[in-house]
Amino acid sequence: MNLKDKVKELAQKYSNEVLSDRRYLHAHPELSFQEHNTAKFVANKLKSIGLTPIENIAGTGITALIEGKKPESKTVALRADMDALPIVEQNDVPYKSTNEGVMHACGHDVHTSSLLGTARILNDLRGHFEGTFKLIFQPGEEMSPGGASLMIKENVLKANLNKAAPRSIYAQHVAPFIEVGKVGFKPGPVLASCDDIYITVKGAGGHAGTPHEVVDTILIASQIVVSLQQIVSRNIPPHIPAVLSFGKIVGEGSTNIIPAEVKIEGTFRTFDEEWRKKAHENIVRLAKATAQGMGGDCEIEIEIGYPYLNNAIDFTERSMVYAQEFLGKDKVELLPNVIMGSEDFAFYSHHIDACFYTLGVKNEAKNITDGLHTPRFDIDEGAVEIGVGLMTWMGLCELKQL
């Protein structure tokens, strides 16, 4: 039996165990940086395989090594995220969340259980490869500053225990827009950077019937939102994708009260780090000028979030070939466009070669079509065996190629 068939055989062999892990994790979700029971579950599973996990990295993060022949020669990293979202689940399934108000609505239960399955297979095959696999189970993908940035600060991408530092890293993400059985790749930029914008407009509020005697903070806030659209339409080069959107305006006035303070919240996303910094400067400059020009003032706080996620082109193109070999050419899609969502896996992609790919989980026949971050999100569980086998196979191929 060749190695590819062996991987498929083992993925099937462990599929029930992986599904059991997924259902347990889905039923017991934990919020970002609070993944204490999840981390214990993962560590115990790794120990049961025969691995020696390193725990409590960046709080609840975990790493473990799977060593083949010549383990010091080269290393490939495999990453999964463990946190859930503050969402009340509406699915009527046996594995529904038992933690009211918390739900794995972004598929991190799938990512974690899949990587545990991949660990089982790679541990069985350690006599069939040269080098080392580094497993990274990270906390806090959903919350700034992102568990990935903290794991990197704690040297998960550095050489340790006489093993080479990882030269490349994989991560998969469930995709409710792709049919189960298929996967998607996009070489180059794939997900946007993400920064949160908080603006507080200030002025002498007062009676709405005497606007000449007050500073109209509502009007100023409205003008700021409109004016800031120039940042994207007239400042950033048209070939650089960018979005500036505001989703919240709060002015605690009334029909006849102009408030002394109005709060505005929004997000800025792009794919160019130089223009990202310039956009921040322009947002501050234009917002202040608008407020002061209308007799008020404003305070601006920009919370720096994740950078844009860049898939290393050569590495990702190789990985597409690996996936075609494993699944068949008709099961591997080239994602046509960049996505304005963000992911903290982006931090890894600015340190080493990264490949972030999507795992199809949609099944219209079963009415499994709801999107990420929604209370009815779920997956066709047939995707789990595919995800486990594919990450194993691509990791083996990439380790051999290095």
mmCIF file of C-alpha atoms in Angstrom:
data_model
loop_
_atom_site.group_PDB
_atom_site.id
_atom_site.type_symbol
_atom_site.label_atom_id
_atom_site.label_comp_id
_atom_site.label_asym_id
_atom_site.label_seq_id
_atom_site.Cartn_x
_atom_site.Cartn_y
_atom_site.Cartn_z
ATOM 1 C CA MET A 1 0.000 0.000 0.000
ATOM 2 C CA ASN A 2 1.410 3.398 -0.950
ATOM 3 C CA LEU A 3 1.613 6.251 1.558
ATOM 4 C CA LYS A 4 -1.354 8.175 0.185
ATOM 5 C CA ASP A 5 -3.633 5.155 0.495
ATOM 6 C CA LYS A 6 -2.280 4.537 3.984
ATOM 7 C CA VAL A 7 -3.188 8.088 4.997
ATOM 8 C CA LYS A 8 -6.709 7.619 3.647
ATOM 9 C CA GLU A 9 -7.041 4.307 5.461
ATOM 10 C CA LEU A 10 -5.943 5.846 8.767
ATOM 11 C CA ALA A 11 -8.199 8.888 8.294
ATOM 12 C CA GLN A 12 -11.130 6.517 7.951
ATOM 13 C CA LYS A 13 -9.935 4.416 10.869
ATOM 14 C CA TYR A 14 -9.838 7.403 13.205
ATOM 15 C CA SER A 15 -12.914 9.168 11.797
ATOM 16 C CA ASN A 16 -15.310 8.077 14.553
ATOM 17 C CA GLU A 17 -12.870 9.172 17.244
ATOM 18 C CA VAL A 18 -12.355 12.531 15.537
ATOM 19 C CA LEU A 19 -16.117 13.047 15.230
ATOM 20 C CA SER A 20 -16.509 12.216 18.906
ATOM 21 C CA ASP A 21 -13.859 14.834 19.730
ATOM 22 C CA ARG A 22 -15.592 17.382 17.518
ATOM 23 C CA ARG A 23 -18.951 16.814 19.156
ATOM 24 C CA TYR A 24 -17.494 17.043 22.652
ATOM 25 C CA LEU A 25 -15.747 20.307 21.798
ATOM 26 C CA HIS A 26 -18.870 21.692 20.147
ATOM 27 C CA ALA A 27 -20.938 20.881 23.227
ATOM 28 C CA HIS A 28 -18.383 22.491 25.566
ATOM 29 C CA PRO A 29 -17.285 25.755 23.920
ATOM 30 C CA GLU A 30 -15.200 28.377 25.687
ATOM 31 C CA LEU A 31 -14.598 32.023 24.858
ATOM 32 C CA SER A 32 -11.300 33.502 23.721
ATOM 33 C CA PHE A 33 -8.471 33.174 26.238
ATOM 34 C CA GLN A 34 -10.776 31.173 28.528
ATOM 35 C CA GLU A 35 -10.192 27.792 26.853
ATOM 36 C CA HIS A 36 -9.055 26.062 30.052
ATOM 37 C CA ASN A 37 -11.126 22.878 29.774
ATOM 38 C CA THR A 38 -10.567 22.737 26.021
ATOM 39 C CA ALA A 39 -6.815 22.943 26.567
ATOM 40 C CA LYS A 40 -6.954 20.132 29.156
ATOM 41 C CA PHE A 41 -8.983 18.021 26.727
ATOM 42 C CA VAL A 42 -6.466 18.600 23.916
ATOM 43 C CA ALA A 43 -3.458 17.951 26.149
ATOM 44 C CA ASN A 44 -4.944 14.695 27.451
ATOM 45 C CA LYS A 45 -5.694 13.535 23.915
ATOM 46 C CA LEU A 46 -2.128 14.264 22.851
ATOM 47 C CA LYS A 47 -0.779 12.382 25.855
ATOM 48 C CA SER A 48 -3.008 9.407 25.044
ATOM 49 C CA ILE A 49 -1.412 9.283 21.597
ATOM 50 C CA GLY A 50 2.012 9.146 23.217
ATOM 51 C CA LEU A 51 3.062 12.753 22.681
ATOM 52 C CA THR A 52 4.447 15.191 25.241
ATOM 53 C CA PRO A 53 2.562 18.469 24.938
ATOM 54 C CA ILE A 54 3.928 21.768 26.193
ATOM 55 C CA GLU A 55 1.035 23.559 27.896
ATOM 56 C CA ASN A 56 0.117 27.035 29.141
ATOM 57 C CA ILE A 57 1.656 28.922 26.213
ATOM 58 C CA ALA A 58 0.103 32.389 25.962
ATOM 59 C CA GLY A 59 -2.317 31.217 28.657
ATOM 60 C CA THR A 60 -4.049 28.156 27.238
ATOM 61 C CA GLY A 61 -2.000 27.423 24.122
ATOM 62 C CA ILE A 62 -0.391 24.048 23.491
ATOM 63 C CA THR A 63 2.352 22.724 21.239
ATOM 64 C CA ALA A 64 3.596 19.203 20.619
ATOM 65 C CA LEU A 65 6.203 17.626 18.366
ATOM 66 C CA ILE A 66 5.861 14.500 16.226
ATOM 67 C CA GLU A 67 9.323 13.313 15.294
ATOM 68 C CA GLY A 68 10.179 11.191 12.289
ATOM 69 C CA LYS A 69 13.596 10.064 11.154
ATOM 70 C CA LYS A 70 16.288 12.756 11.430
ATOM 71 C CA PRO A 71 13.915 14.920 13.503
ATOM 72 C CA GLU A 72 16.416 17.769 13.762
ATOM 73 C CA SER A 73 16.587 18.287 9.989
ATOM 74 C CA LYS A 74 13.401 20.225 9.136
ATOM 75 C CA THR A 75 10.032 21.150 10.594
ATOM 76 C CA VAL A 76 6.542 21.865 9.268
ATOM 77 C CA ALA A 77 3.974 23.459 11.590
ATOM 78 C CA LEU A 78 0.247 22.648 11.694
ATOM 79 C CA ARG A 79 -2.098 25.036 13.485
ATOM 80 C CA ALA A 80 -5.609 24.894 14.947
ATOM 81 C CA ASP A 81 -7.540 27.482 16.967
ATOM 82 C CA MET A 82 -9.631 26.515 19.991
ATOM 83 C CA ASP A 83 -11.911 29.408 21.031
ATOM 84 C CA ALA A 84 -15.651 29.916 20.498
ATOM 85 C CA LEU A 85 -17.961 32.914 20.105
ATOM 86 C CA PRO A 86 -20.519 34.685 22.364
ATOM 87 C CA ILE A 87 -23.529 33.391 20.397
ATOM 88 C CA VAL A 88 -26.627 31.519 21.597
ATOM 89 C CA GLU A 89 -26.824 28.331 19.541
ATOM 90 C CA GLN A 90 -30.152 27.599 17.837
ATOM 91 C CA ASN A 91 -29.337 24.167 16.390
ATOM 92 C CA ASP A 92 -31.351 21.201 17.646
ATOM 93 C CA VAL A 93 -28.580 18.593 17.660
ATOM 94 C CA PRO A 94 -27.313 16.108 20.277
ATOM 95 C CA TYR A 95 -24.036 18.025 20.517
ATOM 96 C CA LYS A 96 -25.634 21.454 20.994
ATOM 97 C CA SER A 97 -23.678 23.824 23.204
ATOM 98 C CA THR A 98 -24.186 23.199 26.909
ATOM 99 C CA ASN A 99 -22.547 26.529 27.747
ATOM 100 C CA GLU A 100 -25.422 28.965 27.284
ATOM 101 C CA GLY A 101 -24.463 31.972 25.212
ATOM 102 C CA VAL A 102 -21.255 30.436 23.872
ATOM 103 C CA MET A 103 -21.049 28.554 20.584
ATOM 104 C CA HIS A 104 -18.515 27.148 18.144
ATOM 105 C CA ALA A 105 -20.069 29.198 15.353
ATOM 106 C CA CYS A 106 -16.800 29.574 13.460
ATOM 107 C CA GLY A 107 -15.795 25.912 13.284
ATOM 108 C CA HIS A 108 -12.860 25.954 15.667
ATOM 109 C CA ASP A 109 -14.167 22.700 17.140
ATOM 110 C CA VAL A 110 -13.616 21.209 13.684
ATOM 111 C CA HIS A 111 -10.136 22.712 13.382
ATOM 112 C CA THR A 112 -9.064 21.375 16.782
ATOM 113 C CA SER A 113 -10.534 17.881 16.414
ATOM 114 C CA SER A 114 -9.130 17.623 12.882
ATOM 115 C CA LEU A 115 -5.624 18.467 14.045
ATOM 116 C CA LEU A 116 -5.938 15.869 16.803
ATOM 117 C CA GLY A 117 -6.870 13.360 14.101
ATOM 118 C CA THR A 118 -3.922 14.425 11.976
ATOM 119 C CA ALA A 119 -1.685 13.976 15.014
ATOM 120 C CA ARG A 120 -2.889 10.387 15.405
ATOM 121 C CA ILE A 121 -2.087 9.560 11.795
ATOM 122 C CA LEU A 122 1.314 11.266 11.749
ATOM 123 C CA ASN A 123 2.271 9.528 14.977
ATOM 124 C CA ASP A 124 1.444 6.182 13.350
ATOM 125 C CA LEU A 125 3.501 7.120 10.286
ATOM 126 C CA ARG A 126 6.569 8.557 12.031
ATOM 127 C CA GLY A 127 8.738 5.858 10.470
ATOM 128 C CA HIS A 128 7.691 7.034 6.996
ATOM 129 C CA PHE A 129 9.021 10.609 7.043
ATOM 130 C CA GLU A 130 12.138 12.587 7.864
ATOM 131 C CA GLY A 131 11.875 15.671 10.014
ATOM 132 C CA THR A 132 9.406 16.961 12.601
ATOM 133 C CA PHE A 133 5.838 18.190 12.711
ATOM 134 C CA LYS A 134 5.042 20.924 15.207
ATOM 135 C CA LEU A 135 1.415 21.013 16.311
ATOM 136 C CA ILE A 136 0.119 24.405 17.441
ATOM 137 C CA PHE A 137 -3.195 24.634 19.297
ATOM 138 C CA GLN A 138 -3.733 28.328 19.969
ATOM 139 C CA PRO A 139 -6.187 30.357 22.032
ATOM 140 C CA GLY A 140 -7.995 33.554 21.223
ATOM 141 C CA GLU A 141 -8.275 33.731 17.439
ATOM 142 C CA GLU A 142 -11.519 35.681 17.759
ATOM 143 C CA MET A 143 -10.236 38.402 20.084
ATOM 144 C CA SER A 144 -7.542 41.052 19.724
ATOM 145 C CA PRO A 145 -4.555 40.907 20.032
ATOM 146 C CA GLY A 146 -5.046 37.391 18.672
ATOM 147 C CA GLY A 147 -3.644 34.231 20.209
ATOM 148 C CA ALA A 148 -1.343 33.795 17.226
ATOM 149 C CA SER A 149 0.547 37.003 18.019
ATOM 150 C CA LEU A 150 1.001 35.893 21.622
ATOM 151 C CA MET A 151 2.118 32.393 20.644
ATOM 152 C CA ILE A 152 4.701 33.920 18.301
ATOM 153 C CA LYS A 153 5.963 36.154 21.122
ATOM 154 C CA GLU A 154 6.436 32.988 23.153
ATOM 155 C CA ASN A 155 8.651 31.599 20.376
ATOM 156 C CA VAL A 156 6.470 28.873 18.858
ATOM 157 C CA LEU A 157 8.078 29.600 15.490
ATOM 158 C CA LYS A 158 11.607 29.338 16.851
ATOM 159 C CA ALA A 159 13.866 26.301 16.934
ATOM 160 C CA ASN A 160 13.566 24.298 20.146
ATOM 161 C CA LEU A 161 14.603 20.961 21.619
ATOM 162 C CA ASN A 162 17.341 20.740 18.953
ATOM 163 C CA LYS A 163 14.709 20.747 16.204
ATOM 164 C CA ALA A 164 14.790 23.086 13.242
ATOM 165 C CA ALA A 165 12.457 26.083 13.324
ATOM 166 C CA PRO A 166 9.317 25.603 11.222
ATOM 167 C CA ARG A 167 9.854 26.710 7.633
ATOM 168 C CA SER A 168 6.193 26.541 6.660
ATOM 169 C CA ILE A 169 2.820 26.359 8.379
ATOM 170 C CA TYR A 170 -0.643 25.073 7.437
ATOM 171 C CA ALA A 171 -4.089 25.967 8.741
ATOM 172 C CA GLN A 172 -7.508 24.993 7.480
ATOM 173 C CA HIS A 173 -10.791 26.833 7.980
ATOM 174 C CA VAL A 174 -14.290 25.499 7.471
ATOM 175 C CA ALA A 175 -16.079 27.109 4.523
ATOM 176 C CA PRO A 176 -19.901 27.110 4.417
ATOM 177 C CA PHE A 177 -19.735 28.514 0.867
ATOM 178 C CA ILE A 178 -17.991 25.361 -0.492
ATOM 179 C CA GLU A 179 -19.684 21.976 -0.896
ATOM 180 C CA VAL A 180 -18.500 19.178 1.365
ATOM 181 C CA GLY A 181 -15.831 17.121 -0.368
ATOM 182 C CA LYS A 182 -14.127 20.157 -1.873
ATOM 183 C CA VAL A 183 -11.420 22.523 -0.669
ATOM 184 C CA GLY A 184 -10.347 26.019 -1.730
ATOM 185 C CA PHE A 185 -6.976 27.736 -2.080
ATOM 186 C CA LYS A 186 -5.801 31.223 -2.981
ATOM 187 C CA PRO A 187 -2.092 31.992 -3.434
ATOM 188 C CA GLY A 188 -1.020 35.462 -2.300
ATOM 189 C CA PRO A 189 -3.179 37.867 -0.270
ATOM 190 C CA VAL A 190 -6.385 36.174 0.857
ATOM 191 C CA LEU A 191 -7.789 37.854 4.014
ATOM 192 C CA ALA A 192 -7.711 41.528 4.979
ATOM 193 C CA SER A 193 -6.107 43.312 7.886
ATOM 194 C CA CYS A 194 -8.589 44.502 10.485
ATOM 195 C CA ASP A 195 -8.484 47.593 12.707
ATOM 196 C CA ASP A 196 -11.263 48.881 14.966
ATOM 197 C CA ILE A 197 -12.015 52.609 15.005
ATOM 198 C CA TYR A 198 -13.555 54.426 17.962
ATOM 199 C CA ILE A 199 -14.473 58.112 17.609
ATOM 200 C CA THR A 200 -15.988 60.280 20.329
ATOM 201 C CA VAL A 201 -17.470 63.561 19.083
ATOM 202 C CA LYS A 202 -17.700 66.285 21.737
ATOM 203 C CA GLY A 203 -19.487 69.613 21.877
ATOM 204 C CA ALA A 204 -21.750 71.826 23.933
ATOM 205 C CA GLY A 205 -25.074 70.053 23.580
ATOM 206 C CA GLY A 206 -28.381 71.571 24.468
ATOM 207 C CA HIS A 207 -31.933 72.206 23.307
ATOM 208 C CA ALA A 208 -32.650 71.015 19.773
ATOM 209 C CA GLY A 209 -34.940 73.997 19.283
ATOM 210 C CA THR A 210 -32.012 76.414 19.594
ATOM 211 C CA PRO A 211 -29.326 74.857 17.367
ATOM 212 C CA HIS A 212 -27.586 78.245 17.032
ATOM 213 C CA GLU A 213 -26.729 78.095 20.736
ATOM 214 C CA VAL A 214 -25.224 74.579 20.784
ATOM 215 C CA VAL A 215 -22.618 72.489 18.981
ATOM 216 C CA ASP A 216 -24.559 69.883 17.037
ATOM 217 C CA THR A 217 -22.652 66.683 17.789
ATOM 218 C CA ILE A 218 -25.156 64.569 15.850
ATOM 219 C CA LEU A 219 -24.565 66.626 12.710
ATOM 220 C CA ILE A 220 -20.808 66.533 13.248
ATOM 221 C CA ALA A 221 -20.860 62.755 13.682
ATOM 222 C CA SER A 222 -22.897 62.361 10.517
ATOM 223 C CA GLN A 223 -20.496 64.554 8.567
ATOM 224 C CA ILE A 224 -17.489 62.623 9.895
ATOM 225 C CA VAL A 225 -18.946 59.298 8.700
ATOM 226 C CA VAL A 226 -19.597 60.757 5.241
ATOM 227 C CA SER A 227 -16.265 62.584 4.991
ATOM 228 C CA LEU A 228 -14.197 59.557 6.005
ATOM 229 C CA GLN A 229 -15.390 57.680 2.923
ATOM 230 C CA GLN A 230 -12.808 59.792 1.068
ATOM 231 C CA ILE A 231 -10.100 57.691 2.732
ATOM 232 C CA VAL A 232 -10.968 54.753 0.498
ATOM 233 C CA SER A 233 -12.387 56.527 -2.557
ATOM 234 C CA ARG A 234 -9.739 59.256 -2.909
ATOM 235 C CA ASN A 235 -6.641 58.289 -0.908
ATOM 236 C CA ILE A 236 -5.933 54.598 -1.311
ATOM 237 C CA PRO A 237 -4.782 53.481 -4.789
ATOM 238 C CA PRO A 238 -7.680 51.756 -6.598
ATOM 239 C CA HIS A 239 -5.708 48.527 -7.075
ATOM 240 C CA ILE A 240 -5.480 47.989 -3.299
ATOM 241 C CA PRO A 241 -8.696 46.494 -1.853
ATOM 242 C CA ALA A 242 -9.898 48.451 1.174
ATOM 243 C CA VAL A 243 -13.073 48.886 3.216
ATOM 244 C CA LEU A 244 -13.963 51.553 5.765
ATOM 245 C CA SER A 245 -17.335 50.921 7.386
ATOM 246 C CA PHE A 246 -19.109 52.228 10.468
ATOM 247 C CA GLY A 247 -21.599 49.996 12.235
ATOM 248 C CA LYS A 248 -22.468 51.929 15.378
ATOM 249 C CA ILE A 249 -23.411 55.506 16.227
ATOM 250 C CA VAL A 250 -24.659 56.292 19.726
ATOM 251 C CA GLY A 251 -25.880 59.737 20.734
ATOM 252 C CA GLU A 252 -27.874 59.710 23.934
ATOM 253 C CA GLY A 253 -30.024 62.679 23.079
ATOM 254 C CA SER A 254 -33.727 62.847 22.339
ATOM 255 C CA THR A 255 -36.208 64.522 19.991
ATOM 256 C CA ASN A 256 -35.434 67.842 21.582
ATOM 257 C CA ILE A 257 -31.979 67.221 23.045
ATOM 258 C CA ILE A 258 -28.664 67.467 21.218
ATOM 259 C CA PRO A 259 -26.198 65.380 23.264
ATOM 260 C CA ALA A 260 -22.813 66.654 24.356
ATOM 261 C CA GLU A 261 -21.180 63.464 23.132
ATOM 262 C CA VAL A 262 -21.676 61.019 20.252
ATOM 263 C CA LYS A 263 -19.769 57.763 19.854
ATOM 264 C CA ILE A 264 -18.957 56.185 16.489
ATOM 265 C CA GLU A 265 -17.495 52.710 15.949
ATOM 266 C CA GLY A 266 -16.237 51.157 12.749
ATOM 267 C CA THR A 267 -13.665 48.988 11.010
ATOM 268 C CA PHE A 268 -10.901 49.546 8.475
ATOM 269 C CA ARG A 269 -9.613 46.661 6.341
ATOM 270 C CA THR A 270 -7.027 46.470 3.579
ATOM 271 C CA PHE A 271 -4.211 44.434 2.028
ATOM 272 C CA ASP A 272 -1.260 46.814 2.140
ATOM 273 C CA GLU A 273 0.607 47.560 5.357
ATOM 274 C CA GLU A 274 2.046 50.878 4.138
ATOM 275 C CA TRP A 275 -1.348 52.244 3.128
ATOM 276 C CA ARG A 276 -2.860 50.830 6.284
ATOM 277 C CA LYS A 277 -0.654 53.144 8.352
ATOM 278 C CA LYS A 278 -1.331 56.126 6.103
ATOM 279 C CA ALA A 279 -5.066 55.469 6.285
ATOM 280 C CA HIS A 280 -4.914 55.589 10.075
ATOM 281 C CA GLU A 281 -3.197 58.983 9.902
ATOM 282 C CA ASN A 282 -5.757 60.275 7.411
ATOM 283 C CA ILE A 283 -8.686 59.044 9.516
ATOM 284 C CA VAL A 284 -7.401 60.941 12.543
ATOM 285 C CA ARG A 285 -6.597 64.077 10.542
ATOM 286 C CA LEU A 286 -9.898 64.229 8.654
ATOM 287 C CA ALA A 287 -12.125 63.389 11.619
ATOM 288 C CA LYS A 288 -10.515 66.054 13.801
ATOM 289 C CA ALA A 289 -10.594 68.646 11.037
ATOM 290 C CA THR A 290 -14.280 67.965 10.395
ATOM 291 C CA ALA A 291 -15.234 68.163 14.068
ATOM 292 C CA GLN A 292 -13.184 71.270 14.779
ATOM 293 C CA GLY A 293 -14.345 72.956 11.582
ATOM 294 C CA MET A 294 -17.938 72.597 12.811
ATOM 295 C CA GLY A 295 -17.198 73.992 16.253
ATOM 296 C CA GLY A 296 -16.694 70.755 18.164
ATOM 297 C CA ASP A 297 -13.874 68.318 18.709
ATOM 298 C CA CYS A 298 -13.309 64.573 18.721
ATOM 299 C CA GLU A 299 -11.128 61.882 20.177
ATOM 300 C CA ILE A 300 -10.047 58.985 17.960
ATOM 301 C CA GLU A 301 -8.743 55.617 19.064
ATOM 302 C CA ILE A 302 -7.626 53.077 16.461
ATOM 303 C CA GLU A 303 -7.175 49.608 17.865
ATOM 304 C CA ILE A 304 -4.619 47.852 15.686
ATOM 305 C CA GLY A 305 -5.828 44.374 14.842
ATOM 306 C CA TYR A 306 -4.577 41.581 12.620
ATOM 307 C CA PRO A 307 -2.417 42.152 9.529
ATOM 308 C CA TYR A 308 -3.549 40.895 6.135
ATOM 309 C CA LEU A 309 -3.113 37.175 5.575
ATOM 310 C CA ASN A 310 -0.658 36.355 2.811
ATOM 311 C CA ASN A 311 -0.435 32.821 1.455
ATOM 312 C CA ALA A 312 3.112 32.186 0.206
ATOM 313 C CA ILE A 313 2.626 31.751 -3.535
ATOM 314 C CA ASP A 314 5.005 28.868 -4.274
ATOM 315 C CA PHE A 315 4.044 27.004 -1.109
ATOM 316 C CA THR A 316 0.314 27.409 -1.740
ATOM 317 C CA GLU A 317 0.596 26.402 -5.395
ATOM 318 C CA ARG A 318 2.503 23.262 -4.343
ATOM 319 C CA SER A 319 -0.168 22.554 -1.771
ATOM 320 C CA MET A 320 -2.881 22.763 -4.398
ATOM 321 C CA VAL A 321 -1.059 20.048 -6.334
ATOM 322 C CA TYR A 322 -0.799 17.935 -3.164
ATOM 323 C CA ALA A 323 -4.549 18.377 -2.628
ATOM 324 C CA GLN A 324 -5.332 17.430 -6.223
ATOM 325 C CA GLU A 325 -3.270 14.270 -5.805
ATOM 326 C CA PHE A 326 -5.182 13.375 -2.646
ATOM 327 C CA LEU A 327 -8.737 14.428 -3.506
ATOM 328 C CA GLY A 328 -8.782 14.696 -7.297
ATOM 329 C CA LYS A 329 -8.512 17.819 -9.454
ATOM 330 C CA ASP A 330 -12.268 18.366 -9.503
ATOM 331 C CA LYS A 331 -12.318 18.704 -5.712
ATOM 332 C CA VAL A 332 -9.803 21.550 -5.498
ATOM 333 C CA GLU A 333 -11.020 25.090 -6.198
ATOM 334 C CA LEU A 334 -9.050 28.270 -6.793
ATOM 335 C CA LEU A 335 -10.757 30.971 -4.751
ATOM 336 C CA PRO A 336 -11.413 33.841 -7.167
ATOM 337 C CA ASN A 337 -11.321 36.853 -4.876
ATOM 338 C CA VAL A 338 -9.761 38.199 -1.730
ATOM 339 C CA ILE A 339 -12.007 38.132 1.338
ATOM 340 C CA MET A 340 -12.461 41.196 3.543
ATOM 341 C CA GLY A 341 -12.753 39.070 6.669
ATOM 342 C CA SER A 342 -9.684 38.670 8.870
ATOM 343 C CA GLU A 343 -7.896 35.896 10.754
ATOM 344 C CA ASP A 344 -5.056 35.969 13.243
ATOM 345 C CA PHE A 345 -3.281 33.195 11.302
ATOM 346 C CA ALA A 346 -2.106 36.250 9.348
ATOM 347 C CA PHE A 347 0.546 36.856 12.012
ATOM 348 C CA TYR A 348 2.225 33.544 11.162
ATOM 349 C CA SER A 349 2.121 34.421 7.452
ATOM 350 C CA HIS A 350 4.335 37.465 8.061
ATOM 351 C CA HIS A 351 7.024 35.306 9.700
ATOM 352 C CA ILE A 352 7.215 32.093 7.675
ATOM 353 C CA ASP A 353 5.673 30.607 4.531
ATOM 354 C CA ALA A 354 1.983 30.014 5.228
ATOM 355 C CA CYS A 355 -0.881 28.227 3.518
ATOM 356 C CA PHE A 356 -4.393 28.924 4.788
ATOM 357 C CA TYR A 357 -6.969 26.885 2.894
ATOM 358 C CA THR A 358 -10.713 26.316 3.163
ATOM 359 C CA LEU A 359 -12.525 23.051 3.873
ATOM 360 C CA GLY A 360 -15.976 22.728 2.330
ATOM 361 C CA VAL A 361 -18.721 21.913 4.854
ATOM 362 C CA LYS A 362 -21.904 22.900 2.982
ATOM 363 C CA ASN A 363 -24.594 20.361 2.120
ATOM 364 C CA GLU A 364 -27.750 21.846 0.622
ATOM 365 C CA ALA A 365 -29.528 18.480 0.571
ATOM 366 C CA LYS A 366 -29.188 18.355 4.372
ATOM 367 C CA ASN A 367 -29.994 22.080 4.713
ATOM 368 C CA ILE A 368 -26.505 22.768 6.056
ATOM 369 C CA THR A 369 -25.951 26.178 4.531
ATOM 370 C CA ASP A 370 -25.799 28.742 7.347
ATOM 371 C CA GLY A 371 -22.839 31.082 7.463
ATOM 372 C CA LEU A 372 -20.066 31.531 9.974
ATOM 373 C CA HIS A 373 -20.793 33.482 13.162
ATOM 374 C CA THR A 374 -24.514 32.694 12.990
ATOM 375 C CA PRO A 375 -26.550 30.796 15.628
ATOM 376 C CA ARG A 376 -27.459 27.986 13.208
ATOM 377 C CA PHE A 377 -24.009 27.346 11.758
ATOM 378 C CA ASP A 378 -23.137 23.665 11.497
ATOM 379 C CA ILE A 379 -21.171 21.386 9.193
ATOM 380 C CA ASP A 380 -21.633 18.230 7.176
ATOM 381 C CA GLU A 381 -19.498 15.995 9.358
ATOM 382 C CA GLY A 382 -18.251 14.117 6.321
ATOM 383 C CA ALA A 383 -15.854 17.042 5.948
ATOM 384 C CA VAL A 384 -13.924 16.034 9.057
ATOM 385 C CA GLU A 385 -12.401 12.853 7.628
ATOM 386 C CA ILE A 386 -11.432 14.798 4.503
ATOM 387 C CA GLY A 387 -9.835 17.551 6.552
ATOM 388 C CA VAL A 388 -7.848 15.130 8.679
ATOM 389 C CA GLY A 389 -6.518 13.153 5.730
ATOM 390 C CA LEU A 390 -5.751 16.180 3.586
ATOM 391 C CA MET A 391 -3.746 18.070 6.209
ATOM 392 C CA THR A 392 -1.801 14.889 6.928
ATOM 393 C CA TRP A 393 -1.030 14.307 3.259
ATOM 394 C CA MET A 394 -0.067 17.900 2.498
ATOM 395 C CA GLY A 395 2.133 18.035 5.579
ATOM 396 C CA LEU A 396 3.940 14.861 4.546
ATOM 397 C CA CYS A 397 4.416 16.118 0.985
ATOM 398 C CA GLU A 398 5.703 19.497 2.130
ATOM 399 C CA LEU A 399 8.076 17.996 4.685
ATOM 400 C CA LYS A 400 9.525 15.777 1.955
ATOM 401 C CA GLN A 401 9.867 18.752 -0.378
ATOM 402 C CA LEU A 402 11.795 20.948 2.091
#
